[in-house]
mmCIF file of C-alpha atoms in Angstrom:
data_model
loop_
_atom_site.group_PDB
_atom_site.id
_atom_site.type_symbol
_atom_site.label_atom_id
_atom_site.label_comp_id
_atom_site.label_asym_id
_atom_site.label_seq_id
_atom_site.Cartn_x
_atom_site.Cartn_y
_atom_site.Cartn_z
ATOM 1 C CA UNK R 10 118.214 92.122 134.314
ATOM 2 C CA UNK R 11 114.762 91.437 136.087
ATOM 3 C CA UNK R 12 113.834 94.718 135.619
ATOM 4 C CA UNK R 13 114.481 94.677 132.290
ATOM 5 C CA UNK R 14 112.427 92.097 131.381
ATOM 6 C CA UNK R 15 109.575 93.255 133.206
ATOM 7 C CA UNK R 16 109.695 96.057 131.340
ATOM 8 C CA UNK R 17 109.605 94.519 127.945
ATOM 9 C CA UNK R 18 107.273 92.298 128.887
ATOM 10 C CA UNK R 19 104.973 95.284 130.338
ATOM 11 C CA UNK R 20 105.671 97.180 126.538
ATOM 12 C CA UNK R 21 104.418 94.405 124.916
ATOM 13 C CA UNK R 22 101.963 93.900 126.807
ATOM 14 C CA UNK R 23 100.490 97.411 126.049
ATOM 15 C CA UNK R 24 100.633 97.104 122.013
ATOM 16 C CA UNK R 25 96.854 96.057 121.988
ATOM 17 C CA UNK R 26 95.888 99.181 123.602
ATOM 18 C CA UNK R 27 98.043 100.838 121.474
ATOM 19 C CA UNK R 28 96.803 99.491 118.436
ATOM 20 C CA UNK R 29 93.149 99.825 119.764
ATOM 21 C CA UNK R 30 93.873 104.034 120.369
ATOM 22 C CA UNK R 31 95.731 104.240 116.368
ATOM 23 C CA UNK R 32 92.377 102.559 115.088
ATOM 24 C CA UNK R 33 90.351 105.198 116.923
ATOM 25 C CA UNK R 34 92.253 107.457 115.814
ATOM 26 C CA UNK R 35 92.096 106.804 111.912
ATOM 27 C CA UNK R 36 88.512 106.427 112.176
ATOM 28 C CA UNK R 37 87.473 109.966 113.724
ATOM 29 C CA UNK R 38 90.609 111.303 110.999
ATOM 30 C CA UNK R 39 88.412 109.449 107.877
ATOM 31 C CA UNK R 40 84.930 110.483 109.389
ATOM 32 C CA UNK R 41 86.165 114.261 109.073
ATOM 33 C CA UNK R 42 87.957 113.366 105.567
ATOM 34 C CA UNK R 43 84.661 112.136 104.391
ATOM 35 C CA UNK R 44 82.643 114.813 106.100
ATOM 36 C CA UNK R 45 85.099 117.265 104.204
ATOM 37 C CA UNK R 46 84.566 115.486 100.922
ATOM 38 C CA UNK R 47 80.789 115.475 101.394
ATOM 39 C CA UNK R 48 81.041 119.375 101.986
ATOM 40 C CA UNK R 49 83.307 119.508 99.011
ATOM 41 C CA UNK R 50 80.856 117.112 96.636
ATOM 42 C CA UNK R 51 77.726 119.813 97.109
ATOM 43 C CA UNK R 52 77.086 121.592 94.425
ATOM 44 C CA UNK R 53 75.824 125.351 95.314
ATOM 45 C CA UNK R 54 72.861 126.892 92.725
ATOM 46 C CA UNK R 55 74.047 130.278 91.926
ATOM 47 C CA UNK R 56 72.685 133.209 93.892
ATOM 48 C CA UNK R 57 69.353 134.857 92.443
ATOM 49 C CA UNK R 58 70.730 137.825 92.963
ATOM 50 C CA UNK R 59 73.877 136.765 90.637
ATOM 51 C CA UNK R 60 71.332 135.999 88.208
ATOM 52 C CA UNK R 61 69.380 139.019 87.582
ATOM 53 C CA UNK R 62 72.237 141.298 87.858
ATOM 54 C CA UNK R 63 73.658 139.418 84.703
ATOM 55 C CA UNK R 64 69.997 139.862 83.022
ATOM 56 C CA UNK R 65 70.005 143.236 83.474
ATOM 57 C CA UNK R 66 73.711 144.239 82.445
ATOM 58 C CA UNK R 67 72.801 142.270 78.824
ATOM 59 C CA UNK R 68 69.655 144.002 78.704
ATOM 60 C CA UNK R 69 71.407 147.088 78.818
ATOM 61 C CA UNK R 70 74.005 146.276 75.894
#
């Protein structure tokens, strides 16, 4: 019965760490969300080379 009680009293006793390690946890998962949405959000010029190769196949219709 003792032993029992120590032990719940030693779980609850560990839900602030616990709660401490989820927030950590969330923040490092929406730092790499937001990194990914950053990434995402960039918008890429077309090549040059793209560019010329399309100039030069209307040219030659």
């Amino acid at each position: 019965m003792i032993k029992t009680i120590t032990t719940i009293v030693g779980l609850i006793g560990l839900i602030p760490e616990l709660i401490e390690v989820f927030n950590k946890v969330v923040t490092i998962i929406d730092k790499n969300n937001k990194e990914d949405e950053d990434v995402n959000n960039q918008k890429v010029p077309p090549k040059r080379e793209d560019i010329t190769e399309t100039d030069s196949k209307a040219s030659e219709n």
